[in-house]
Coordinates of C-alpha atoms in Angstrom, one line a residue:
M437 CA 113.2 89.6 -30.6
E438 CA 112.8 93.3 -29.8
G439 CA 110.6 94.4 -26.9
A440 CA 107.2 95.7 -27.8
I441 CA 105.1 98.0 -25.7
V442 CA 101.4 97.6 -26.6
L443 CA 99.1 100.6 -26.0
Y444 CA 95.3 100.1 -25.8
P445 CA 93.5 103.5 -25.8
C446 CA 89.8 104.1 -25.9
P447 CA 88.8 105.8 -29.2
G448 CA 87.8 109.2 -27.7
S449 CA 90.0 111.9 -29.2
G450 CA 91.4 113.2 -25.8
H451 CA 92.3 109.7 -24.7
L452 CA 93.6 108.3 -27.9
V453 CA 95.9 111.2 -28.8
S454 CA 97.3 111.4 -25.3
M455 CA 98.1 107.6 -25.3
V456 CA 99.8 107.8 -28.7
E457 CA 101.8 110.9 -27.5
L458 CA 102.9 108.7 -24.5
G459 CA 104.1 106.1 -27.0
K460 CA 106.1 108.8 -28.9
L461 CA 107.6 110.0 -25.6
I462 CA 108.7 106.5 -24.7
L463 CA 110.3 106.0 -28.1
S464 CA 112.1 109.4 -28.1
N465 CA 113.8 108.5 -24.8
H466 CA 114.0 104.7 -25.1
S467 CA 114.4 103.7 -28.7
S468 CA 115.1 100.0 -27.9
F469 CA 111.3 99.5 -27.7
S470 CA 108.8 99.3 -30.5
I471 CA 105.3 100.6 -30.0
S472 CA 102.1 98.9 -31.1
V473 CA 98.7 100.7 -30.7
I474 CA 95.5 98.7 -30.8
I475 CA 92.5 100.8 -31.5
P476 CA 88.9 99.7 -31.1
T477 CA 86.6 101.0 -33.9
A478 CA 84.5 103.8 -32.5
P479 CA 80.7 103.7 -32.8
F480 CA 80.8 107.5 -33.3
E481 CA 82.5 109.9 -35.8
A482 CA 86.2 109.9 -35.3
A483 CA 87.5 111.8 -38.3
A484 CA 89.9 114.0 -36.2
T485 CA 91.7 110.9 -34.9
H486 CA 91.9 109.3 -38.4
D487 CA 93.9 112.3 -39.6
Y488 CA 96.1 112.3 -36.5
I489 CA 96.8 108.5 -36.8
A490 CA 97.7 108.9 -40.5
A491 CA 100.2 111.7 -39.7
V492 CA 101.9 109.7 -36.9
S493 CA 102.1 106.5 -39.1
A494 CA 103.8 108.5 -41.9
A495 CA 106.2 110.2 -39.5
I496 CA 107.1 107.4 -37.1
P497 CA 107.4 103.9 -38.7
S498 CA 108.3 102.3 -35.4
I499 CA 104.7 102.9 -34.2
T500 CA 102.4 100.3 -35.6
F501 CA 98.6 100.8 -35.5
Y502 CA 96.1 97.8 -35.3
H503 CA 92.4 98.6 -35.9
L504 CA 90.0 96.1 -34.3
P505 CA 86.9 95.2 -36.4
P506 CA 83.6 96.9 -35.6
V507 CA 81.5 95.3 -32.9
S508 CA 77.7 95.6 -32.5
L509 CA 76.7 98.3 -30.0
P510 CA 73.4 100.1 -29.5
Q511 CA 73.2 102.4 -32.4
N512 CA 72.9 106.1 -31.6
A513 CA 73.8 108.7 -34.2
Y514 CA 74.4 111.4 -31.6
Y515 CA 76.2 110.3 -28.4
T516 CA 76.1 112.8 -25.6
A517 CA 79.0 113.3 -23.2
K518 CA 76.9 111.6 -20.5
E519 CA 76.6 108.4 -22.5
F520 CA 80.2 108.1 -23.4
P521 CA 81.7 106.3 -20.4
A522 CA 79.1 103.4 -20.5
V523 CA 79.6 103.1 -24.3
L524 CA 83.4 103.0 -24.0
Y525 CA 83.3 100.3 -21.3
Q526 CA 80.9 98.2 -23.4
L527 CA 83.0 98.7 -26.5
C528 CA 86.1 97.3 -24.7
Q529 CA 84.2 94.4 -23.2
L530 CA 82.8 93.3 -26.6
N531 CA 86.3 93.6 -28.2
N532 CA 88.1 91.1 -25.9
P533 CA 88.0 88.3 -28.5
N534 CA 89.5 90.7 -31.2
L535 CA 92.0 92.0 -28.7
H536 CA 93.1 88.4 -27.8
E537 CA 93.8 87.6 -31.5
T538 CA 95.7 90.8 -32.0
L539 CA 97.9 90.4 -28.9
L540 CA 98.8 86.8 -30.1
A541 CA 99.7 88.1 -33.5
I542 CA 102.0 90.8 -32.1
S543 CA 103.6 88.4 -29.7
S544 CA 104.4 86.0 -32.6
R545 CA 106.7 88.8 -33.9
S546 CA 107.9 90.6 -30.7
K547 CA 108.2 89.9 -27.0
I548 CA 105.5 92.0 -25.4
K549 CA 107.1 93.7 -22.4
A550 CA 104.1 95.7 -21.3
F551 CA 100.4 96.2 -22.1
V552 CA 99.3 99.8 -21.3
I553 CA 95.5 100.4 -21.1
D554 CA 93.1 103.2 -20.6
L555 CA 90.8 103.2 -17.6
F556 CA 87.8 102.6 -19.9
C557 CA 89.6 99.5 -21.3
N558 CA 89.6 97.8 -17.9
E559 CA 87.8 94.7 -19.2
S560 CA 90.9 93.9 -21.3
L561 CA 92.8 93.0 -18.1
Q562 CA 91.1 89.5 -18.4
V563 CA 92.9 89.0 -21.8
S564 CA 96.3 90.3 -20.8
S565 CA 96.2 88.3 -17.5
N566 CA 95.5 85.1 -19.3
L567 CA 98.4 85.8 -21.6
N568 CA 100.7 86.7 -18.6
I569 CA 101.5 90.1 -20.0
P570 CA 102.3 92.8 -17.4
T571 CA 99.5 95.4 -17.5
Y572 CA 99.8 99.1 -16.7
Y573 CA 97.2 101.8 -16.7
Y574 CA 97.7 105.2 -18.4
F575 CA 95.5 107.8 -16.6
T576 CA 94.8 110.6 -19.0
S577 CA 93.6 113.0 -16.3
G578 CA 95.5 114.4 -13.3
A579 CA 96.8 113.1 -10.0
N580 CA 94.0 114.7 -7.9
C581 CA 91.4 113.0 -10.1
L582 CA 93.3 109.7 -9.9
S583 CA 93.3 110.0 -6.0
Y584 CA 89.5 110.2 -6.1
I585 CA 89.2 107.2 -8.5
I586 CA 91.6 105.0 -6.4
Y587 CA 89.8 106.0 -3.2
F588 CA 86.3 105.5 -4.6
P589 CA 85.8 101.8 -3.5
K590 CA 86.2 103.0 0.1
I591 CA 83.7 105.8 -0.5
H592 CA 81.3 103.2 -2.1
R593 CA 81.7 100.9 0.9
G594 CA 81.0 103.7 3.4
L595 CA 77.8 104.9 1.8
T596 CA 74.4 103.4 1.3
K597 CA 72.9 106.4 -0.6
N598 CA 73.6 107.6 -4.1
L599 CA 76.0 110.5 -4.4
K600 CA 73.4 112.3 -6.5
D601 CA 71.1 112.4 -3.5
L602 CA 73.9 113.8 -1.2
E603 CA 74.1 117.1 -3.1
D604 CA 76.5 119.4 -1.2
M605 CA 78.0 116.8 1.1
K606 CA 81.8 117.0 1.0
I607 CA 83.8 114.0 -0.2
N608 CA 87.3 113.9 1.3
V609 CA 90.3 112.0 -0.1
P610 CA 93.9 112.1 1.1
G611 CA 96.1 114.7 -0.6
S612 CA 93.3 116.5 -2.4
P613 CA 90.8 119.3 -1.7
S614 CA 87.3 118.1 -0.8
V615 CA 84.7 117.9 -3.6
R616 CA 80.9 118.2 -3.3
A617 CA 79.1 114.9 -3.9
K618 CA 77.2 116.4 -6.9
D619 CA 80.4 117.5 -8.5
M620 CA 81.8 113.9 -8.8
P621 CA 81.8 112.5 -12.3
E622 CA 78.3 111.5 -13.6
P623 CA 79.0 107.7 -13.8
L624 CA 79.7 107.7 -10.0
L625 CA 76.5 109.4 -9.0
D626 CA 74.1 106.4 -9.2
R627 CA 74.9 103.0 -7.7
A628 CA 72.3 101.2 -9.8
K629 CA 73.9 102.1 -13.1
Y630 CA 76.1 99.6 -15.1
V631 CA 78.8 102.2 -15.5
Y632 CA 79.1 102.8 -11.7
Q633 CA 80.2 99.2 -11.1
C634 CA 82.6 99.5 -14.0
F635 CA 84.4 102.4 -12.2
V636 CA 84.5 100.5 -8.9
D637 CA 86.0 97.5 -10.6
S638 CA 88.5 99.7 -12.5
A639 CA 89.7 101.3 -9.3
L640 CA 90.3 98.0 -7.6
D641 CA 92.0 96.5 -10.7
M642 CA 94.3 99.5 -11.0
T643 CA 95.7 98.9 -7.5
K644 CA 96.6 95.4 -8.5
S645 CA 98.3 96.3 -11.8
S646 CA 102.0 96.5 -12.6
G647 CA 101.9 100.3 -12.5
I648 CA 99.9 103.5 -13.1
I649 CA 101.2 106.1 -15.5
V650 CA 99.8 109.6 -14.9
N651 CA 99.8 112.6 -17.3
S652 CA 100.9 115.1 -14.7
F653 CA 104.0 116.4 -13.0
E654 CA 104.9 116.6 -9.4
L655 CA 105.1 120.4 -9.0
L656 CA 101.6 120.9 -10.4
E657 CA 99.9 118.5 -8.0
E658 CA 102.4 118.0 -5.2
R659 CA 100.0 116.8 -2.4
A660 CA 98.1 114.4 -4.6
C661 CA 101.3 112.9 -6.2
R662 CA 102.7 112.4 -2.7
A663 CA 99.5 110.7 -1.4
L664 CA 99.3 108.4 -4.4
A665 CA 103.0 107.5 -4.2
N666 CA 102.7 106.7 -0.5
G667 CA 99.6 104.5 -1.0
E668 CA 97.4 106.8 1.2
C669 CA 94.6 106.7 -1.4
A670 CA 94.2 102.9 -1.5
P671 CA 93.6 102.1 2.2
G672 CA 93.6 98.4 2.7
D673 CA 94.5 97.7 -0.9
S674 CA 98.0 97.3 -2.4
M675 CA 99.3 100.2 -4.5
P676 CA 101.6 99.7 -7.5
P677 CA 104.3 102.1 -8.5
V678 CA 102.9 105.4 -9.9
Y679 CA 104.8 107.3 -12.6
F680 CA 104.1 111.0 -13.1
I681 CA 105.6 111.5 -16.6
G682 CA 103.6 114.6 -17.8
P683 CA 102.9 117.0 -19.2
V684 CA 102.2 114.9 -22.3
V685 CA 100.6 117.2 -24.9
S686 CA 100.1 116.7 -28.7
E687 CA 102.7 118.3 -30.8
K688 CA 101.0 118.7 -34.2
E689 CA 97.6 120.0 -35.1
K690 CA 95.8 119.7 -38.4
D691 CA 96.2 122.3 -41.1
S692 CA 93.6 124.4 -42.8
E693 CA 92.9 127.8 -44.3
Q694 CA 90.8 128.8 -41.4
I695 CA 93.8 128.2 -39.0
H696 CA 96.0 130.6 -40.9
E697 CA 93.3 133.3 -40.9
C698 CA 92.7 132.9 -37.2
L699 CA 96.5 132.9 -36.3
S700 CA 97.2 135.9 -38.6
W701 CA 94.4 137.8 -36.9
L702 CA 96.1 137.0 -33.5
D703 CA 99.3 138.6 -34.9
S704 CA 97.5 141.9 -35.1
Q705 CA 96.4 141.9 -31.4
P706 CA 98.2 143.4 -28.4
S707 CA 100.3 141.2 -26.1
Q708 CA 98.3 139.3 -23.5
S709 CA 95.1 141.1 -24.4
L710 CA 93.0 138.3 -25.7
L711 CA 90.5 135.9 -24.1
F712 CA 90.2 132.5 -25.8
L713 CA 86.9 130.6 -25.3
C714 CA 87.0 126.9 -26.3
F715 CA 85.1 123.9 -24.8
G716 CA 86.6 120.7 -26.0
S717 CA 85.5 118.1 -28.6
L718 CA 82.2 117.4 -26.9
G719 CA 81.4 120.8 -25.5
V720 CA 78.2 122.0 -27.2
F721 CA 75.7 124.6 -25.9
Y722 CA 72.0 125.4 -26.6
T723 CA 71.2 128.7 -28.2
E724 CA 70.1 130.3 -24.9
Q725 CA 73.6 129.7 -23.4
L726 CA 75.4 130.9 -26.6
K727 CA 73.5 134.2 -26.4
E728 CA 74.4 134.7 -22.7
I729 CA 78.1 134.2 -23.6
A730 CA 77.8 136.7 -26.4
I731 CA 76.1 139.3 -24.2
G732 CA 78.7 138.8 -21.4
L733 CA 81.6 139.2 -23.9
E734 CA 80.1 142.3 -25.5
R735 CA 79.6 144.0 -22.1
S736 CA 83.0 143.0 -20.8
G737 CA 84.8 145.0 -23.6
V738 CA 87.6 142.5 -23.8
R739 CA 89.2 141.2 -27.0
F740 CA 88.2 137.6 -27.7
L741 CA 88.6 134.6 -29.9
W742 CA 85.6 132.3 -29.5
V743 CA 85.2 128.8 -31.0
V744 CA 81.4 128.3 -31.5
R745 CA 79.8 125.0 -32.2
T746 CA 76.4 124.4 -33.7
P747 CA 74.0 123.5 -30.8
P748 CA 72.8 119.9 -30.5
P749 CA 70.1 118.6 -32.9
N750 CA 67.2 119.0 -30.4
D751 CA 67.9 122.7 -29.9
E752 CA 64.8 124.7 -30.8
T753 CA 66.7 127.2 -33.1
V754 CA 68.4 124.3 -34.9
R755 CA 65.0 122.6 -35.6
K756 CA 63.5 125.9 -36.8
L757 CA 66.4 126.6 -39.2
A758 CA 66.3 123.0 -40.6
E759 CA 69.6 123.6 -42.3
T760 CA 72.4 121.0 -42.5
D761 CA 75.1 123.6 -41.9
P762 CA 73.7 126.9 -40.3
S763 CA 76.0 129.9 -39.8
I764 CA 77.0 130.5 -36.2
E765 CA 75.5 134.0 -36.3
S766 CA 72.1 132.3 -36.4
F767 CA 72.5 131.4 -32.7
L768 CA 73.9 134.7 -31.5
P769 CA 72.2 138.0 -30.7
E770 CA 71.4 140.0 -33.8
G771 CA 74.2 142.3 -34.9
F772 CA 76.7 140.8 -32.4
S773 CA 79.4 139.9 -34.9
E774 CA 79.2 143.4 -36.5
R775 CA 79.3 145.2 -33.2
T776 CA 82.3 143.3 -31.9
K777 CA 84.2 142.8 -35.2
D778 CA 87.1 145.2 -34.2
R779 CA 87.9 143.2 -31.0
G780 CA 86.4 139.7 -31.5
Y781 CA 86.9 136.7 -33.8
L782 CA 84.5 133.8 -34.2
V783 CA 85.7 130.4 -35.4
K784 CA 83.2 127.7 -36.3
S785 CA 83.6 124.2 -34.7
W786 CA 87.4 123.8 -34.4
A787 CA 90.5 125.9 -33.9
P788 CA 94.2 125.0 -33.4
Q789 CA 94.0 125.3 -29.6
K790 CA 97.7 124.7 -28.8
A791 CA 98.9 127.2 -31.3
I792 CA 96.4 129.8 -30.1
L793 CA 97.3 129.3 -26.4
S794 CA 101.0 129.6 -27.3
H795 CA 100.5 133.0 -29.1
D796 CA 101.8 136.1 -27.4
S797 CA 98.3 137.8 -27.6
M798 CA 96.8 135.3 -25.2
G799 CA 95.7 136.8 -21.9
G800 CA 93.2 134.2 -20.6
F801 CA 91.4 131.0 -21.5
V802 CA 87.8 130.0 -20.7
T803 CA 88.0 126.2 -20.6
H804 CA 85.7 123.3 -20.0
C805 CA 88.4 121.9 -17.7
G806 CA 89.3 118.9 -19.8
W807 CA 92.8 117.7 -18.7
N808 CA 94.5 118.0 -22.1
S809 CA 93.3 121.6 -22.3
I810 CA 94.5 122.4 -18.8
L811 CA 98.0 121.0 -19.6
E812 CA 98.2 123.0 -22.8
A813 CA 97.3 126.2 -20.9
V814 CA 99.9 125.4 -18.2
C815 CA 102.6 124.8 -20.8
A816 CA 101.7 128.1 -22.5
G817 CA 101.5 130.0 -19.1
V818 CA 97.9 131.1 -19.7
P819 CA 95.5 131.7 -16.7
M820 CA 92.1 130.1 -16.9
L821 CA 88.4 130.6 -16.2
A822 CA 87.1 127.2 -15.1
W823 CA 83.7 126.4 -16.7
P824 CA 83.2 122.6 -16.4
L825 CA 80.7 120.6 -18.5
Y826 CA 81.0 116.8 -18.1
A827 CA 83.2 113.9 -17.0
E828 CA 85.6 114.8 -14.2
Q829 CA 85.6 118.5 -15.1
K830 CA 83.7 119.8 -12.1
M831 CA 86.3 118.1 -9.9
N832 CA 89.1 119.6 -12.0
K833 CA 87.5 123.0 -11.5
T834 CA 87.9 122.6 -7.7
F835 CA 91.5 121.4 -8.1
L836 CA 92.4 124.3 -10.5
V837 CA 90.9 127.0 -8.3
E838 CA 91.6 125.7 -4.8
E839 CA 94.7 123.6 -5.0
M840 CA 96.7 124.7 -8.0
K841 CA 95.4 128.3 -8.0
I842 CA 95.8 128.7 -11.7
A843 CA 92.2 129.5 -12.5
L844 CA 89.2 131.5 -11.3
P845 CA 85.7 129.9 -11.2
V846 CA 82.8 130.4 -13.5
D847 CA 79.6 129.6 -11.6
A848 CA 76.4 128.2 -13.2
S849 CA 72.8 128.3 -12.0
D850 CA 71.2 125.1 -10.6
E851 CA 69.9 124.5 -14.2
G852 CA 73.5 124.7 -15.5
L853 CA 73.2 128.1 -17.2
V854 CA 76.0 130.6 -16.9
S855 CA 74.5 134.1 -17.1
A856 CA 75.9 137.0 -19.1
I857 CA 76.4 138.9 -15.8
E858 CA 78.4 136.1 -14.3
L859 CA 80.6 135.7 -17.3
E860 CA 81.2 139.5 -17.6
K861 CA 82.2 139.6 -13.9
R862 CA 84.6 136.7 -14.2
V863 CA 86.2 137.9 -17.4
S864 CA 86.8 141.3 -15.9
E865 CA 88.3 139.7 -12.8
L866 CA 90.7 137.5 -14.8
M867 CA 91.8 140.2 -17.2
G868 CA 92.0 143.2 -15.0
S869 CA 92.1 142.6 -11.2
D870 CA 94.6 141.7 -8.6
K871 CA 93.0 138.2 -8.3
G872 CA 93.6 137.7 -12.0
K873 CA 97.2 139.0 -11.7
A874 CA 97.9 136.4 -8.9
V875 CA 96.6 133.6 -11.0
R876 CA 98.6 134.8 -14.0
E877 CA 101.8 134.8 -12.0
R878 CA 101.1 131.4 -10.5
V879 CA 100.5 129.8 -13.9
K880 CA 103.7 131.3 -15.3
A881 CA 105.6 129.6 -12.5
M882 CA 103.9 126.3 -13.4
K883 CA 104.9 126.8 -17.1
E884 CA 108.5 127.0 -16.0
G885 CA 107.9 124.0 -13.7
A886 CA 106.5 121.9 -16.6
A887 CA 109.5 122.6 -18.7
A888 CA 111.9 121.8 -15.9
A889 CA 110.1 118.5 -15.1
A890 CA 110.5 117.3 -18.8
R891 CA 114.2 118.2 -19.0
E892 CA 117.1 115.9 -18.3
G893 CA 117.1 115.2 -14.5
G894 CA 113.6 116.6 -14.1
S895 CA 111.0 114.7 -12.1
S896 CA 109.0 113.5 -15.2
R897 CA 112.1 112.5 -17.1
V898 CA 113.3 110.5 -14.1
A899 CA 109.9 108.8 -13.7
L900 CA 109.9 107.9 -17.4
A901 CA 113.3 106.2 -17.1
K902 CA 112.0 104.2 -14.1
L903 CA 109.0 103.2 -16.1
A904 CA 111.1 102.0 -19.0
E905 CA 113.3 100.1 -16.6
S906 CA 110.2 98.4 -15.2
F907 CA 109.2 97.4 -18.8
G908 CA 112.6 95.7 -19.0
G909 CA 114.4 98.4 -20.9
V910 CA 118.0 99.6 -20.4
P911 CA 118.2 102.2 -17.7
T912 CA 119.4 105.6 -19.1

């Protein structure tokens, strides 16, 4: 019987793609394993991941996908980023009977060497423990963020108030910069919420697992990697081996006519002259914010490529237009596209981010601080403006600016609005000041460090070999 590694991602695009890319990485270096991926059916639109899974299935027959049947969740046609964590935890919990059947089916054909789960699939630990399958966690964000998650039960025990009520109080964790209480991820802010306890339980369970795999590399987050490896973040709790095997980034992006137009336009732009603005798969703004961005870009005078999404359904302009597919110009200042057409390019909804960041014309990236986007920018050597929106992104902003020093901050008002004046100032700083130059040089060094980590003998390649050995593979 061959050894099977079973991966169990949550269905969110950033988590699922990263987990499957981990499977591809394991296979490319340790072909004695087979990879099975069990995917819960998402209660939200997941067209982008369908295309991706189909492409991987066709290209790599030794990765097998199992789709769990749908389960009944509270129906919501439009899930916001805030609601996602609770929905994902519930989805996993309800899928345990389906998961149990699927693991039994896989184990009848192969010896399951390891079960690798997402943080949001924590409830599945009950199933794998009952079946005596060694369980590992794949953490799709960085080492600094993991330090905070692992340390969180200690923070929880030491406080009686909600983090949301502590505002600017600093939270301190070994090996990481301090973070304001209000900048912690939304699910950790209110002790009374279901999702809060899910995170506390996940953190405790992670420390008892067979290992934690992290999508980062040692040079990028030296202090946090060291603190995690030494067990400093789990005071009083055991800490399993931690494997820093990153950067794991997706290789292929979908193909469309729009992509070719956008990339051929980039070919006509001067080297390192362009600012790219893109805010992830859940990053949507109201019309008021889109107009501020447009005014800031116009005043800055920089060249730009901006991915613009239609505002959420409850946006006033969206309601007034009452169209199913309004043009993006409807949400921008009148005449903006015409006035900036010689130096700006607008893309609706989606763009091939990795290909764009790797293009020679790229000079800066305004990012929502999602971890996959950060790693893609690091691998391309593109400096960032950190504009966080949800999840752990406000923490990531602190880590990028203060610890890694590969980004400059974008600051929002208390209501969450980034003004045109703020954006213009930060864009000018990144693209044309000594501060921007220092960040650019630092991120280029990290680009070289990422490549070195992934090469033979590099820290991430060595960690991957140790991981495969712990799975029961042949050391290489």
